[in-house]
PDB file of C-alpha atoms in Angstrom:
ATOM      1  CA  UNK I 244      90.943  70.459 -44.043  1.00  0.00           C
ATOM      2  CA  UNK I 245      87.119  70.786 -44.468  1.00  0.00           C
ATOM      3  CA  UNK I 246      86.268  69.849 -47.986  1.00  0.00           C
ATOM      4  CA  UNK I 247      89.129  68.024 -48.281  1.00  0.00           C
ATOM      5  CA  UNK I 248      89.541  65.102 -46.110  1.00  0.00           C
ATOM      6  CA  UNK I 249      92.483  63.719 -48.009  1.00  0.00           C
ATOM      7  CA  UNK I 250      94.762  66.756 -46.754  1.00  0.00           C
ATOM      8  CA  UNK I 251      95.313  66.774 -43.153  1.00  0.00           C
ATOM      9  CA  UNK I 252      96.135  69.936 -40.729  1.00  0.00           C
ATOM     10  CA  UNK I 253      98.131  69.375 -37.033  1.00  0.00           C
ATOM     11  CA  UNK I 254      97.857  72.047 -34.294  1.00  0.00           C
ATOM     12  CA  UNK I 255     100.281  71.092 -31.982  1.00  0.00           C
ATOM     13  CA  UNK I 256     101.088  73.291 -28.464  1.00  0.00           C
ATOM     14  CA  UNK I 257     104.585  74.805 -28.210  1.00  0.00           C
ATOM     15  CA  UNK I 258     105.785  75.353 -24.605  1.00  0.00           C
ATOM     16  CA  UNK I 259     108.269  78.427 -24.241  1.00  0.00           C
ATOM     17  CA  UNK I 260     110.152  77.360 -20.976  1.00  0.00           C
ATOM     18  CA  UNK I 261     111.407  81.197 -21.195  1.00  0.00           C
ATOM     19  CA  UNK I 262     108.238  82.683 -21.090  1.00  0.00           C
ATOM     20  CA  UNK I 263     106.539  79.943 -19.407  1.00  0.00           C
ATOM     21  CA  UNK I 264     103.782  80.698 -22.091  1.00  0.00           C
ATOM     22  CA  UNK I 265     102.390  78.323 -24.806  1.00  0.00           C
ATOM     23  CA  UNK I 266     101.922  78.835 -28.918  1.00  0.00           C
ATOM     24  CA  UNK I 267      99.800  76.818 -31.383  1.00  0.00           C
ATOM     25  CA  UNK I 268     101.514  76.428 -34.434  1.00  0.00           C
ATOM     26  CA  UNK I 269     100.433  74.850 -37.656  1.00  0.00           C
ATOM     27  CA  UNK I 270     101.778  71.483 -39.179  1.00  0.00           C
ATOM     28  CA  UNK I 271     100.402  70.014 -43.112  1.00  0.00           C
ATOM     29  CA  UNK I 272     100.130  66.723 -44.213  1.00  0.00           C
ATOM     30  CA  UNK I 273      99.123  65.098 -47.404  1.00  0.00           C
ATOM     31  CA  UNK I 274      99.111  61.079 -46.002  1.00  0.00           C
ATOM     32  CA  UNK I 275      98.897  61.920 -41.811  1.00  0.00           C
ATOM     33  CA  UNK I 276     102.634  60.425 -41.995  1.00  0.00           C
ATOM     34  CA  UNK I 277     104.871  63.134 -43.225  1.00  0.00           C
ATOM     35  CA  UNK I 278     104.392  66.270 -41.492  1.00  0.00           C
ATOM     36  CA  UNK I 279     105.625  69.558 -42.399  1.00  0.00           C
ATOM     37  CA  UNK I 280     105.578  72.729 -40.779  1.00  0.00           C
ATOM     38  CA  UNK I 281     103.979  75.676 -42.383  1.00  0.00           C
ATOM     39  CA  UNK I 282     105.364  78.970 -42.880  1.00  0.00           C
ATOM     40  CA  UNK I 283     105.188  81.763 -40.507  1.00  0.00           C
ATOM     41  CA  UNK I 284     104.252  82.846 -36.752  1.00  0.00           C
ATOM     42  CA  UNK I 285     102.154  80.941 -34.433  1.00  0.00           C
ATOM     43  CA  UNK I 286      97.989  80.727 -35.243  1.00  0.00           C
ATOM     44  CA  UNK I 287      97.575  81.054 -31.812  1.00  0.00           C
ATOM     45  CA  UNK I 288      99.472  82.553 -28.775  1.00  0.00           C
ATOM     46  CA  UNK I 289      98.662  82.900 -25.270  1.00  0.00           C
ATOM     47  CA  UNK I 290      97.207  86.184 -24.450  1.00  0.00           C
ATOM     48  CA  UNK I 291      98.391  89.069 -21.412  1.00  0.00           C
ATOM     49  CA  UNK I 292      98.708  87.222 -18.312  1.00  0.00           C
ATOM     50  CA  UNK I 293      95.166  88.296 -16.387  1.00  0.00           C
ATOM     51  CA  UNK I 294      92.909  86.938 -19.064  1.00  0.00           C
ATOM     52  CA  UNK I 295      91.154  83.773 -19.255  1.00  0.00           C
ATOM     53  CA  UNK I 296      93.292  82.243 -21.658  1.00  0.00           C
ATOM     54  CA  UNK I 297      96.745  84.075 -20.598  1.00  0.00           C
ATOM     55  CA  UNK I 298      98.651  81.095 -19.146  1.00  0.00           C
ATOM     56  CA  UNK I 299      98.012  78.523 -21.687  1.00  0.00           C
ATOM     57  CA  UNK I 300      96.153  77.754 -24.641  1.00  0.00           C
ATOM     58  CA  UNK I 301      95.511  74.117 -26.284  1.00  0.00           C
ATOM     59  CA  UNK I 302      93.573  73.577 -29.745  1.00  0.00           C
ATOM     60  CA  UNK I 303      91.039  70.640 -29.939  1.00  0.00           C
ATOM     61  CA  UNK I 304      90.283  68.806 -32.956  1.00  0.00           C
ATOM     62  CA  UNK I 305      89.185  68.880 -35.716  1.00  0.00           C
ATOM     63  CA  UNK I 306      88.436  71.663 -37.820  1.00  0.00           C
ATOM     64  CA  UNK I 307      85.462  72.936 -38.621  1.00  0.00           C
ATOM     65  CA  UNK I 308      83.730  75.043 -42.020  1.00  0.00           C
ATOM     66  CA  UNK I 309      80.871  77.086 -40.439  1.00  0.00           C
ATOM     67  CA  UNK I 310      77.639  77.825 -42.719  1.00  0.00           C
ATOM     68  CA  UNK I 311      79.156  81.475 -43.997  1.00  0.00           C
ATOM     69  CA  UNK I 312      82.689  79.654 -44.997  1.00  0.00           C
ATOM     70  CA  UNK I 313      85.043  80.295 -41.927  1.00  0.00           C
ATOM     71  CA  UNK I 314      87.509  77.742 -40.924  1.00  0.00           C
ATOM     72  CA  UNK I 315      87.155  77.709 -37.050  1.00  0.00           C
ATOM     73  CA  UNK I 316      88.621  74.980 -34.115  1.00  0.00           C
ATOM     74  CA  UNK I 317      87.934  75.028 -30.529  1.00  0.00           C
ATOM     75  CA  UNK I 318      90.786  75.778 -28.076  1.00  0.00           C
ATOM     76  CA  UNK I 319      91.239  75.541 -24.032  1.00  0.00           C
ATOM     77  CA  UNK I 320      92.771  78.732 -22.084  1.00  0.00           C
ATOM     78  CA  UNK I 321      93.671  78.570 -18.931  1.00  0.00           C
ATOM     79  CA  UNK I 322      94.457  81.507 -16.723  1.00  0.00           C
ATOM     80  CA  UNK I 323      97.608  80.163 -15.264  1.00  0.00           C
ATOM     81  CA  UNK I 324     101.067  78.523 -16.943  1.00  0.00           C
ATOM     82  CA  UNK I 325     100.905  74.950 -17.603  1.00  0.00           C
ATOM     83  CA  UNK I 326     102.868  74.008 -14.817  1.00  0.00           C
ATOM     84  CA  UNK I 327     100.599  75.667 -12.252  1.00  0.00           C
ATOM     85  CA  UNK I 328      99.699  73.759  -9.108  1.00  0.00           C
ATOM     86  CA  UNK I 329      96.946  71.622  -9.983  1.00  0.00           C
ATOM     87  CA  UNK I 330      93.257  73.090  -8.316  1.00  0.00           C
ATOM     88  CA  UNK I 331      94.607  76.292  -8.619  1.00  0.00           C
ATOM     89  CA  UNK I 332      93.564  77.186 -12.340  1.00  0.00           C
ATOM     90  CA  UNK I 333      91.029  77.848 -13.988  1.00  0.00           C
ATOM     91  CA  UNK I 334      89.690  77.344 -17.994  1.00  0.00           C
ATOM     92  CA  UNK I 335      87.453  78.235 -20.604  1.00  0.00           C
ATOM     93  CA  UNK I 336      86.744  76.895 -24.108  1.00  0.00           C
ATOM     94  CA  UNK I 337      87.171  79.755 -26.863  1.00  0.00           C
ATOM     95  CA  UNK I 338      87.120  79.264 -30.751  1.00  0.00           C
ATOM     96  CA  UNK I 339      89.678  80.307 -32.995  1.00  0.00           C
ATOM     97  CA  UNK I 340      88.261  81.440 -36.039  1.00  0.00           C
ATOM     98  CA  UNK I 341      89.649  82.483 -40.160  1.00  0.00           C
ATOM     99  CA  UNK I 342      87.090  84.121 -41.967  1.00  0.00           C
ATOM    100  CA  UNK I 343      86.553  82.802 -45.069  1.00  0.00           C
ATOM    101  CA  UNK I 344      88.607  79.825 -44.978  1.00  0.00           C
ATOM    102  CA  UNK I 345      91.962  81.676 -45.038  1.00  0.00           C
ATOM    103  CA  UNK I 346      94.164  79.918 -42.829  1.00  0.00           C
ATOM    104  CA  UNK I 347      97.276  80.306 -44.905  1.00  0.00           C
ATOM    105  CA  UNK I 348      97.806  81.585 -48.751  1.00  0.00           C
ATOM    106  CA  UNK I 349     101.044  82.316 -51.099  1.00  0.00           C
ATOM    107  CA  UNK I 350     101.169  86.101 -50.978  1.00  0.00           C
ATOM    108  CA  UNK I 351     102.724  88.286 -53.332  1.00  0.00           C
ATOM    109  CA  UNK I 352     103.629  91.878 -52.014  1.00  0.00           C
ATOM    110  CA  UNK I 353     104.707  93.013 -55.117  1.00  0.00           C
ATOM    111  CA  UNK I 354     104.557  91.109 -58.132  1.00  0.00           C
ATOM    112  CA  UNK I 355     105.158  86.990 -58.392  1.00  0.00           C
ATOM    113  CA  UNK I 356     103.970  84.080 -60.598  1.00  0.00           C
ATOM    114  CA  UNK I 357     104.006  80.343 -59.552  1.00  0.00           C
ATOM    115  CA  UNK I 358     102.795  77.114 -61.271  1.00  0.00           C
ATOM    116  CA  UNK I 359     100.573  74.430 -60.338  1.00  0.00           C
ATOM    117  CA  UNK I 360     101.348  70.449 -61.111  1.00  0.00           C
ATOM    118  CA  UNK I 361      98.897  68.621 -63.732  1.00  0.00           C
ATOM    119  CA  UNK I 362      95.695  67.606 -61.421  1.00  0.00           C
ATOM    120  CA  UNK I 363      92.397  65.756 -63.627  1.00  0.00           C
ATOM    121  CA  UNK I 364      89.877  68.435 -63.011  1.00  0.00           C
ATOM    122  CA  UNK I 365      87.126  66.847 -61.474  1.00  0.00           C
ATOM    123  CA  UNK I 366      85.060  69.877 -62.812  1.00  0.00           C
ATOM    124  CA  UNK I 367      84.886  72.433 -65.276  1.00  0.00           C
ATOM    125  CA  UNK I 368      85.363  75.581 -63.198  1.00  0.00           C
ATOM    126  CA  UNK I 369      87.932  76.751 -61.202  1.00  0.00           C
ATOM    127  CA  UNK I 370      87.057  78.650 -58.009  1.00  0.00           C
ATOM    128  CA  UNK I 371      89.183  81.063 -56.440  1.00  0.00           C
ATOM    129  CA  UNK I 372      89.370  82.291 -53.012  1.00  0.00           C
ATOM    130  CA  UNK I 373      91.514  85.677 -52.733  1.00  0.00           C
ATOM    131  CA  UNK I 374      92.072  89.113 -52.113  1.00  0.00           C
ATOM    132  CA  UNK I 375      93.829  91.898 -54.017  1.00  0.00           C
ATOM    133  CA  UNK I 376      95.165  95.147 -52.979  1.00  0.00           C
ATOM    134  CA  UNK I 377      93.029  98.222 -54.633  1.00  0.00           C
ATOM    135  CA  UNK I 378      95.816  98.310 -57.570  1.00  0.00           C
ATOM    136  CA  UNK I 379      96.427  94.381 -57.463  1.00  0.00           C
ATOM    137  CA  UNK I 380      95.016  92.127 -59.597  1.00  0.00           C
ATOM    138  CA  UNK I 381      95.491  88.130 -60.390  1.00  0.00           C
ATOM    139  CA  UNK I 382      95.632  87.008 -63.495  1.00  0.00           C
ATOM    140  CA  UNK I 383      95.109  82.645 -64.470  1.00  0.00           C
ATOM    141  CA  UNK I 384      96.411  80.441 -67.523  1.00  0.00           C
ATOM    142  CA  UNK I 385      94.900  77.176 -68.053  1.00  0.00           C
ATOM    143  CA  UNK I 386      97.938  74.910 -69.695  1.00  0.00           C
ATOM    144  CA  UNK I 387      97.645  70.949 -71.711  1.00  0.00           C
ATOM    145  CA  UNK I 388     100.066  68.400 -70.592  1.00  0.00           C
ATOM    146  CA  UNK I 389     102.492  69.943 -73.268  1.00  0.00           C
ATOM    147  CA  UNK I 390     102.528  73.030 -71.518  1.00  0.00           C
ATOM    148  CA  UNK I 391     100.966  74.970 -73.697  1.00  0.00           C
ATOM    149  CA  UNK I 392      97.605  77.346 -72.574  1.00  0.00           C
ATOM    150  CA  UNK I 393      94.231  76.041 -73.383  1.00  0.00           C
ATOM    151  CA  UNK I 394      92.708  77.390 -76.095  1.00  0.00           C
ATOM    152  CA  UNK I 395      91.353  81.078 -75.330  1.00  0.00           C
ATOM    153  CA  UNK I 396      92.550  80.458 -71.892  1.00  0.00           C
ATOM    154  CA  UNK I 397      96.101  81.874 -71.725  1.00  0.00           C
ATOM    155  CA  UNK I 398      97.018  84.738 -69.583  1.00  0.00           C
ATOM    156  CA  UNK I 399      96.001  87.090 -72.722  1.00  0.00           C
ATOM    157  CA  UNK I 400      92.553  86.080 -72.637  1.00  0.00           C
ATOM    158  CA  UNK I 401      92.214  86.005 -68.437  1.00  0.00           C
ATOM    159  CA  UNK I 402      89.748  88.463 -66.856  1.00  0.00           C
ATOM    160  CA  UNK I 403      91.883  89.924 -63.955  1.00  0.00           C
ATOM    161  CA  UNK I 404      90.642  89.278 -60.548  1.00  0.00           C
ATOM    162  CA  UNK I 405      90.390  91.851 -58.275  1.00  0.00           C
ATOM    163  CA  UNK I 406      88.869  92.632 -54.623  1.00  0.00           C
ATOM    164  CA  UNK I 407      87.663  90.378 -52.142  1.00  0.00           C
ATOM    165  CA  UNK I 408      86.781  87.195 -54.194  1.00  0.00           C
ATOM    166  CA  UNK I 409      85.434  84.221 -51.900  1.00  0.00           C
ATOM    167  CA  UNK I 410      85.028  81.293 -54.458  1.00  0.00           C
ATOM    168  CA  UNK I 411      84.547  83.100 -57.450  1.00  0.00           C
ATOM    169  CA  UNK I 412      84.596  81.297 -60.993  1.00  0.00           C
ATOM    170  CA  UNK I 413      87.773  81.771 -62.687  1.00  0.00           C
ATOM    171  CA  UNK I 414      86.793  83.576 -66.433  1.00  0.00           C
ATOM    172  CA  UNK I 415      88.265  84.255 -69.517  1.00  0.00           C
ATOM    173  CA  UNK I 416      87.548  87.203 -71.882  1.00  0.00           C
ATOM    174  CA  UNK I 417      85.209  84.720 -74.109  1.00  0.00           C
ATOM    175  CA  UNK I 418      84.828  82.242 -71.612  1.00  0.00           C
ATOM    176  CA  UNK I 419      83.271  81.458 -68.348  1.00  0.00           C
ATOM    177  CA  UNK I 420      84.937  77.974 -67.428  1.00  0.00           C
ATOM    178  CA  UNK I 421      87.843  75.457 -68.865  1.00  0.00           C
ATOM    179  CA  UNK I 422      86.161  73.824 -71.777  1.00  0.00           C
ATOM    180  CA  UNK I 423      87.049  70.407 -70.836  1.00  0.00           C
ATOM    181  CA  UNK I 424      85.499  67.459 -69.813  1.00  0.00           C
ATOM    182  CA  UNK I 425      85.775  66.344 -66.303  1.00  0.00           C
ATOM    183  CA  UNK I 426      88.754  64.004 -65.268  1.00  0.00           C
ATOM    184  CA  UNK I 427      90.739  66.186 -68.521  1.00  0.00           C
ATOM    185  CA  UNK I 428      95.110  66.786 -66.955  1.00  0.00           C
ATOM    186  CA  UNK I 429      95.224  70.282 -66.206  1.00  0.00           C
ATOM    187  CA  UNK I 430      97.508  72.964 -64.857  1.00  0.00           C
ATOM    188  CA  UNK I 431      97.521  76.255 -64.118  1.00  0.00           C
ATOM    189  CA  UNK I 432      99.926  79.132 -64.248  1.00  0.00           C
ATOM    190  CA  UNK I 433      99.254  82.349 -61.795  1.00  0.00           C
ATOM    191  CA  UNK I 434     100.307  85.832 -61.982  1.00  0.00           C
ATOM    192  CA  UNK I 435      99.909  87.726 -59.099  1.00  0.00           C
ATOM    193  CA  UNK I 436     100.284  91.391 -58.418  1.00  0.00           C
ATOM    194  CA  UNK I 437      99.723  92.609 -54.377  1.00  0.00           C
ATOM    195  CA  UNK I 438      97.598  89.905 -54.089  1.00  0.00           C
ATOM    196  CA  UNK I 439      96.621  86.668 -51.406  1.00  0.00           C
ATOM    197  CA  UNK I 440      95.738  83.688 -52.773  1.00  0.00           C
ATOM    198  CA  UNK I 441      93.887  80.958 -50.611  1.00  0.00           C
ATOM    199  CA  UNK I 442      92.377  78.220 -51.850  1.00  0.00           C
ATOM    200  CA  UNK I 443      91.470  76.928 -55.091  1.00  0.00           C
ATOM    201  CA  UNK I 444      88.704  74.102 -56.138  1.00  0.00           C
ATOM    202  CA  UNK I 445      86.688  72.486 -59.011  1.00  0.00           C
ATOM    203  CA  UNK I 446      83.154  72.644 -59.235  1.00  0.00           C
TER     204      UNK I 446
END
């Protein structure tokens, strides 16, 4: 993932002997041993037969952040199935793009609250990448090891977030950041109402 080499991403090609089309679909790792796969449809299908890429499709590595903050990776089409006679086909390279880094989120349609595990915060603000619905809104709670929220950081003193926030700081009613000191255990507690969340960090 870019920005986080520790956390790895696998695009492997799904052949639908069927359809005789092809799918990309999306496989997480946090040691490049264990693989799940994530959530949801493909990332990538093969488009109406008659286009350049409506046989086939094939991602290339790796992953790439471009300079305004979409996650992008290169992919070959081909205009015939994969099992086409070879000489016959023909390819081009296209790039598969998610603005803003939002390849996959946890979503809340309605309302829904998660929790994350203790992490040392190699930073004292937490950045947020997600989107709201007009009447949505996310709310944070910074929590100690013993569970309980960080002073003036609880879900009482959050500032909701709302919109189309790409890395915005993470605030509290009397404070802009976590008031600890770097490497400080750390969790956090999320409520989220119609919202998308993406990606958090430390900075």
């Amino acid at each position: 993932i870019p920005g986080a080499p520790d956390h790895h991403l696998m695009f492997p090609a799904v052949y639908h002997q069927a359809a005789d089309t092809t799918s990309i679909v999306l496989f997480t790792s946090h040691d490049g041993r264990l693989w799940s796969r994530a959530p949801g449809p493909p990332v990538l299908t093969t488009s109406e037969f008659g286009q350049w890429d409506g046989g086939c499709v094939f991602t290339t590595p790796e992953m790439v952040e471009l300079p305004n903050g979409d996650f992008a990776v290169a992919y070959s089409g081909y205009d015939v199935p994969h099992k086409y006679p070879r000489g016959a086909w023909k390819y081009g390279v296209g790039l598969a793009v998610w603005p803003k880094g939002r390849l996959m989120g946890i979503v809340a349609d309605d309302k829904g609250e998660f929790s994350t595990a203790a992490v040392a915060a190699p930073g004292t603000t937490l950045m947020i990448n997600a989107v709201t619905d007009r009447a949505g809104s996310i709310l944070v709670e910074a929590t100690g090891l013993d569970g309980k929220a960080l002073p003036g950081r609880s879900f009482n003193d959050a500032v909701p977030i709302v919109g189309d926030q790409f890395w915005t700081p993470v605030r509290w009613k009397q404070h802009p950041d976590l008031g600890i000191e770097p490497g400080t255990p750390v969790s956090f507690r999320f409520r989220l109402d119609k919202a998308r969340l993406y990606g958090l960090e430390f900075r």
